[in-house]
CSV table of C-alpha atoms in Angstrom, one decimal:
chain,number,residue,atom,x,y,z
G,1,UNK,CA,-2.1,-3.3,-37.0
G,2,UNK,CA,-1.7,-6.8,-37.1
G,3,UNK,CA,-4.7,-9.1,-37.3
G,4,UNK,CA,-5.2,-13.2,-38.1
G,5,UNK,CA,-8.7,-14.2,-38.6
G,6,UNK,CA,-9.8,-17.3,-38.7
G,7,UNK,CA,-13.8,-19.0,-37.7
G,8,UNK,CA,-13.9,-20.2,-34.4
G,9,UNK,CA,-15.8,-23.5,-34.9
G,10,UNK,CA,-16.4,-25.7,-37.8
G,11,UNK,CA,-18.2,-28.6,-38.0
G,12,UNK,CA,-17.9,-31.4,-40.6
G,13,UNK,CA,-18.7,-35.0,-41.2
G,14,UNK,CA,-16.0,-37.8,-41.5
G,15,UNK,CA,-15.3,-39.1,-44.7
G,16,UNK,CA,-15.9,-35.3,-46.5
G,17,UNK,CA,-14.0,-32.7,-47.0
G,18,UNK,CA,-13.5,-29.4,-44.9
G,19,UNK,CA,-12.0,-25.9,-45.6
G,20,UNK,CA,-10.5,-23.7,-43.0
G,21,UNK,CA,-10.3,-20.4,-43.9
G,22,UNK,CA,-7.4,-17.7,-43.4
G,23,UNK,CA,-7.2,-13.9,-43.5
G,24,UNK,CA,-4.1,-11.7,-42.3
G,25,UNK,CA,-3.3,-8.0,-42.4
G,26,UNK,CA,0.1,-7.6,-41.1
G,27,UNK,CA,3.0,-5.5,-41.7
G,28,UNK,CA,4.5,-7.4,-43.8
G,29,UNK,CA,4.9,-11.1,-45.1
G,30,UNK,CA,7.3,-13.8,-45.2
G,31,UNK,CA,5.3,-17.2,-45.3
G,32,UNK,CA,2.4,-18.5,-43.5
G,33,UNK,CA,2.3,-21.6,-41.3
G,34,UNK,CA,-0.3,-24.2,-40.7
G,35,UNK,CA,-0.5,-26.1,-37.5
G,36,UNK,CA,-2.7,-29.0,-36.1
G,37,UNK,CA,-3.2,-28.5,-32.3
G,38,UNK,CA,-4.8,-31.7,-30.5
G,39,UNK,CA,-6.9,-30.5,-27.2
G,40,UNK,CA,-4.4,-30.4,-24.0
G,41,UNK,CA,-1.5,-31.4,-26.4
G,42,UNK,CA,1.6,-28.8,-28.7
G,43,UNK,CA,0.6,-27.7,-31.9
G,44,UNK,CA,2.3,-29.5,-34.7
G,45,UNK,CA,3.8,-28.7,-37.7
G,46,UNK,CA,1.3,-29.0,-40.9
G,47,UNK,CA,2.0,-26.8,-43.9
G,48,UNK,CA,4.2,-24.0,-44.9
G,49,UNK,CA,3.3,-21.7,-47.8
G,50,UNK,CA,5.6,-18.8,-49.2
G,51,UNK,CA,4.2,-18.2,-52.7
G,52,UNK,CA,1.0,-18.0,-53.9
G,53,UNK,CA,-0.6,-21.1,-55.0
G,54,UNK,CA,-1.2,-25.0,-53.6
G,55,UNK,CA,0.9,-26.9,-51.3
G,56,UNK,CA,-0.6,-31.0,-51.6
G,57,UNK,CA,0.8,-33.1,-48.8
G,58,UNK,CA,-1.7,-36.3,-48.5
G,59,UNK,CA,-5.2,-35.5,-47.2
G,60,UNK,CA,-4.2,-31.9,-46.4
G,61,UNK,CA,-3.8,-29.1,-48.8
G,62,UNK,CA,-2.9,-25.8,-47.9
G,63,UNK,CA,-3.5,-22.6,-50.4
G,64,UNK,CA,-1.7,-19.1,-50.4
G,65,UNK,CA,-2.8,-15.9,-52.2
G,66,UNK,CA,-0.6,-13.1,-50.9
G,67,UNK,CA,-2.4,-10.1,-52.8
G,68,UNK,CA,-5.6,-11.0,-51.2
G,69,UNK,CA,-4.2,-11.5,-47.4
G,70,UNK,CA,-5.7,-15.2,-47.6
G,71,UNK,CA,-5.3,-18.4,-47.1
G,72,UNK,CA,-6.8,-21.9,-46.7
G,73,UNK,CA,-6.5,-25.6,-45.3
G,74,UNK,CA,-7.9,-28.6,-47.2
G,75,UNK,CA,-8.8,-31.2,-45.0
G,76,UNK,CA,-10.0,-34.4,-47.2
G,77,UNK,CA,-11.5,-37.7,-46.4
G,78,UNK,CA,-12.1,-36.6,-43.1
G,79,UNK,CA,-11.5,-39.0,-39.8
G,80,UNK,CA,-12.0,-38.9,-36.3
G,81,UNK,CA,-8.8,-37.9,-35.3
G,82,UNK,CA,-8.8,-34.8,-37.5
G,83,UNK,CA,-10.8,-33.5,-34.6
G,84,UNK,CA,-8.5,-30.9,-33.4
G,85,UNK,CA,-7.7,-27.2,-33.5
G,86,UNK,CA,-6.0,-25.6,-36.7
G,87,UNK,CA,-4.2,-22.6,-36.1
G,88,UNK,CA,-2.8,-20.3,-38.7
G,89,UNK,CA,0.1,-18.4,-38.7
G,90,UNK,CA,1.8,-15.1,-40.4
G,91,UNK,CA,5.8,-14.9,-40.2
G,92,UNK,CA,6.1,-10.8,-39.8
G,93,UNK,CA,8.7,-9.4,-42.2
G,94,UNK,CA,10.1,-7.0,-39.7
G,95,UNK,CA,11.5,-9.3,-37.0
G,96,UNK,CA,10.8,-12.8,-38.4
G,97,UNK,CA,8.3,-14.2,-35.6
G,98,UNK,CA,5.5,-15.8,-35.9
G,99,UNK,CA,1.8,-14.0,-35.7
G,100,UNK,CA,-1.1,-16.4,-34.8
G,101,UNK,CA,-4.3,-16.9,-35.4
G,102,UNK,CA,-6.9,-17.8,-32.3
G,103,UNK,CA,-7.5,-21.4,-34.4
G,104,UNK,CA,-10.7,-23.2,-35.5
G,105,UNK,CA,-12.0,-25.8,-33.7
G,106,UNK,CA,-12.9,-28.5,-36.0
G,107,UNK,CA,-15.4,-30.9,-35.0
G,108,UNK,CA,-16.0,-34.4,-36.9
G,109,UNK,CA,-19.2,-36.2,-36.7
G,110,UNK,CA,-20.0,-39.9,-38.1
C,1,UNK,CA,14.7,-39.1,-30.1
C,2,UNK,CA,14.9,-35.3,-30.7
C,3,UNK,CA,12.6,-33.1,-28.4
C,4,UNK,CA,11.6,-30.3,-26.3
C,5,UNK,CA,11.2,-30.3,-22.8
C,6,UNK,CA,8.9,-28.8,-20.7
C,7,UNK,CA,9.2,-28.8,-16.2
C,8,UNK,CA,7.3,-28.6,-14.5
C,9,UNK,CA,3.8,-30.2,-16.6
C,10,UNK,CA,1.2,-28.9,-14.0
C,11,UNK,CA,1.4,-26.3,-11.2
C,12,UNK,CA,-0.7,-24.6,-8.7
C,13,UNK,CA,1.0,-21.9,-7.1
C,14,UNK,CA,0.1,-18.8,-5.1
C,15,UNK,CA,0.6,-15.0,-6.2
C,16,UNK,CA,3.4,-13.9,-5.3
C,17,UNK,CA,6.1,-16.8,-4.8
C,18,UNK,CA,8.8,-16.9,-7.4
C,19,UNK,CA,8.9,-20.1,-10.2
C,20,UNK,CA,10.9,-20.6,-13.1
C,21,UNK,CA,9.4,-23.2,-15.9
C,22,UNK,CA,12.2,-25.1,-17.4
C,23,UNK,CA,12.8,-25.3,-21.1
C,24,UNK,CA,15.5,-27.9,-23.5
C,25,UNK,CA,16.1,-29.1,-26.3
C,26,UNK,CA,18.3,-31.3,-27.8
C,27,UNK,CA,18.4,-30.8,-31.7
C,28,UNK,CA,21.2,-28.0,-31.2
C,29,UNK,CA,18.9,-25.7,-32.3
C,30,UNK,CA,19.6,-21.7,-32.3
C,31,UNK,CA,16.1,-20.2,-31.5
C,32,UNK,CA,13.8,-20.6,-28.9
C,33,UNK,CA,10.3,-19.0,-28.1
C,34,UNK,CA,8.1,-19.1,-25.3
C,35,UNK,CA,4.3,-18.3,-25.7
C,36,UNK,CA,1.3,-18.4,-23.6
C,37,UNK,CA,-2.1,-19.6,-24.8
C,38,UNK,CA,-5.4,-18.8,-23.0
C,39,UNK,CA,-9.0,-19.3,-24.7
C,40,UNK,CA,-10.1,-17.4,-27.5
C,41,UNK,CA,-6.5,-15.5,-27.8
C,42,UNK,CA,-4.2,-17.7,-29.5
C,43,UNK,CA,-0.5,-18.6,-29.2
C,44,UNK,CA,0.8,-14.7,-27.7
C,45,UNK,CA,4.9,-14.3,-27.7
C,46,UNK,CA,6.3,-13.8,-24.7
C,47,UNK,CA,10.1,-13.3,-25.2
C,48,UNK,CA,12.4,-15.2,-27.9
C,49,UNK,CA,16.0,-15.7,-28.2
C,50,UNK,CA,17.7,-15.7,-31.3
C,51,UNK,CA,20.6,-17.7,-30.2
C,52,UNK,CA,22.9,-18.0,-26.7
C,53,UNK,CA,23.0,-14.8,-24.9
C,54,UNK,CA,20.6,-13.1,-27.1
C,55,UNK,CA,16.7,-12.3,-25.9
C,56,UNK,CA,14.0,-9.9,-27.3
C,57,UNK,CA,10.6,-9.4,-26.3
C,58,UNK,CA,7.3,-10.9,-27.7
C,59,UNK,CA,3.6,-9.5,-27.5
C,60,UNK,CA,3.0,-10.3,-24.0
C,61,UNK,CA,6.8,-9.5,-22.0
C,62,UNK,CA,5.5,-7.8,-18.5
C,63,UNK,CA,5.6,-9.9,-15.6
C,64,UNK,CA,8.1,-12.6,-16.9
C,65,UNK,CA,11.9,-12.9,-17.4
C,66,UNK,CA,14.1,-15.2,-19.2
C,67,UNK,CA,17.6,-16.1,-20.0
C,68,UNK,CA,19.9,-17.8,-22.9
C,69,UNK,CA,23.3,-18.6,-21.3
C,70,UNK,CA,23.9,-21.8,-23.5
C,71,UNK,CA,22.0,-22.7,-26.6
C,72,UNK,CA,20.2,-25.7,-25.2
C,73,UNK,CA,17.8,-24.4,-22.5
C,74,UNK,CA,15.2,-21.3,-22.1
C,75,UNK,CA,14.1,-21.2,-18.6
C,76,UNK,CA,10.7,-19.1,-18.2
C,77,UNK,CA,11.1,-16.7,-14.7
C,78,UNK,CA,7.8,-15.3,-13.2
C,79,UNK,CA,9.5,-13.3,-10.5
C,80,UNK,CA,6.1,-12.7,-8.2
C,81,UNK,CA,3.1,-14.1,-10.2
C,82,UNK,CA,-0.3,-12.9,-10.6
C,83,UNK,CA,-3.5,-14.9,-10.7
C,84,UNK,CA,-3.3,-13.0,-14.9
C,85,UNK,CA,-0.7,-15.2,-15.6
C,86,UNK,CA,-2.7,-18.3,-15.1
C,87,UNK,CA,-2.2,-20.0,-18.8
C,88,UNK,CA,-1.0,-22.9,-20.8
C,89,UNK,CA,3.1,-22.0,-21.9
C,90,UNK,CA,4.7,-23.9,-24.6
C,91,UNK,CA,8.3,-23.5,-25.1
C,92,UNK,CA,9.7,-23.9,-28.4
C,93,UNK,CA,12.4,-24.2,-30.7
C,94,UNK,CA,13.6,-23.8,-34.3
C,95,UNK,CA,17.4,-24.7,-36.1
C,96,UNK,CA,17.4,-21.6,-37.8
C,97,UNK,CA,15.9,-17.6,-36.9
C,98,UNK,CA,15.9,-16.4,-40.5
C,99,UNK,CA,13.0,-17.1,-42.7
C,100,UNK,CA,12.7,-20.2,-44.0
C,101,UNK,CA,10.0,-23.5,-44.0
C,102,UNK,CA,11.6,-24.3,-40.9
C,103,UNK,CA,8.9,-25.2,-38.2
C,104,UNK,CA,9.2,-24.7,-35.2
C,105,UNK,CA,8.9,-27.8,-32.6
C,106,UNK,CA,6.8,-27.2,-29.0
C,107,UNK,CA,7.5,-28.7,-25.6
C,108,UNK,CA,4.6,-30.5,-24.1
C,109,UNK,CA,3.5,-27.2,-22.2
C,110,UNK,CA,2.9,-26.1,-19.0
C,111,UNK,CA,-0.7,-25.4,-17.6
C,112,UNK,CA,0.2,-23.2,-14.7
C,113,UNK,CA,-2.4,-21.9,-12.2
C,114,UNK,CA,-1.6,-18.9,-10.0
C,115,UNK,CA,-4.2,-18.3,-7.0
C-alpha cells in the first residue's frame, strides 16, 4: 500500500536548527515535495527533490535518499514564524499525483 | 497578480441541500486538484482534472462531483451533503500534469460545515 510517515509534533527553540523527518512506501516514485502549511492558511511550495542527495535553498534544506524510502527537511536558524505545519509529499509513478503525508507540527519556543 | 480562488471561504450548511464550491485560476494552467483536509489525515484527493473536459478520481471521490468545461475553473459539487463531509477543501492548480518540479499553487480553502 501506500504510506507517508512523518512525526506529528516537534518542538524546537528559535535560533537552532530542526529536522523533519520523512518515510514513504509507495508504488512507485517520481519526486517528493516539501510544503510549509501556516495554521488556517494553503500550504506553500518549499522544496522539490527528484534524485538522491541535498537540495540548499536559504535556511531550508531538503535531503532525498530513494533506496531507503526517506527523506528530510532542514530548518536552520530557526524564527518565530517557522511555526507552522510541514507536510511531505510522494508524486506516485502510476498516475502522477501527489501522496501526502499528515504533516508535523512544528512548534518554536524563545 | 496570479492566483487561485476559492467561493465561498466559510459555510454552514445543512445535510442534504445541494452546494457547489467555486474554484479559478488565472495562470492558464492545465491541472487542477481538489483535496479535503481534516485532522490527523492529511491533504486526501478528491478528483483531479488533467486539462478541459478531462476528470479522474482521487482517494476520497464518493459523495462529490466536479466538472472541467474550460480550463480556468474547477467547481466542487456536493449533490446532498453529509455532516462526513464537514472539512477544510483547497482547490489547486499546476501548468503542467506530467512530472516535473512544478508545484502546485492552493486556493485559500474552504472550511465548510455540514449539520
Amino acid at each position: 500500500g501506500q504510506n507517508i510517515d512523518q512525526p506529528t509534533e516537534m518542538t524546537a527553540t528559535e535560533g537552532a536548527i530542526v529536522q523533519i523527518n520523512c518515510t514513504y512506501q509507495t508504488s512507485g516514485f517520481n519526486g517528493l515535495f516539501w510544503y510549509q502549511q501556516h495554521a488556517g492558511e494553503a500550504p506553500t511550495f518549499l522544496s522539490y527533490n527528484v534524485l538522491d542527495g541535498l537540495e540548499e535553498k536559504g535556511r531550508f534544506s531538503s535531503f532525498l535518499s530513494r533506496s531507503k524510502g526517506y527523506s528530510y527537511l532542514l530548518l536552520k536558524e530557526l524564527q518565530m514564524k517557522d511555526s507552522a505545519s510541514y507536510l511531505c509529499a510522494v508524486r506516485d509513478n502510476s498516475n502522477y499525483q501527489l501522496i501526502w503525508g499528515a504533516g508535523t507540527k512544528l512548534i518554536i519556543k524563545p | 497578480e496570479a492566483q487561485v480562488t476559492q467561493n465561498p471561504r466559510y459555510l454552514i450548511t445543512v445535510t442534504g441541500k445541494k452546494l457547489t464550491v467555486t474554484c479559478s485560476q488565472n495562470m492558464n494552467h492545465e491541472y487542477m486538484s481538489w483535496y479535503r483536509q481534516d485532522p490527523g489525515l492529511g491533504l486526501r484527493q478528491i478528483y483531479y482534472s488533467m486539462n478541459v473536459e478531462v476528470t479522474d478520481k482521487g482517494d476520497v471521490p464518493e459523495g462529490y462531483k466536479v466538472s472541467r468545461k474550460e480550463k480556468r475553473n474547477f467547481p466542487l459539487i456536493l449533490e446532498s451533503p453529509s455532516p462526513n463531509q464537514t472539512s477544510l477543501y483547497f482547490c489547486a492548480s499546476s501548468l503542467s500534469p506530467q512530472p516535473s518540479a512544478d508545484t502546485q499553487y492552493f486556493g485559500p480553502g474552504t472550511r465548510l460545515t455540514v449539520l
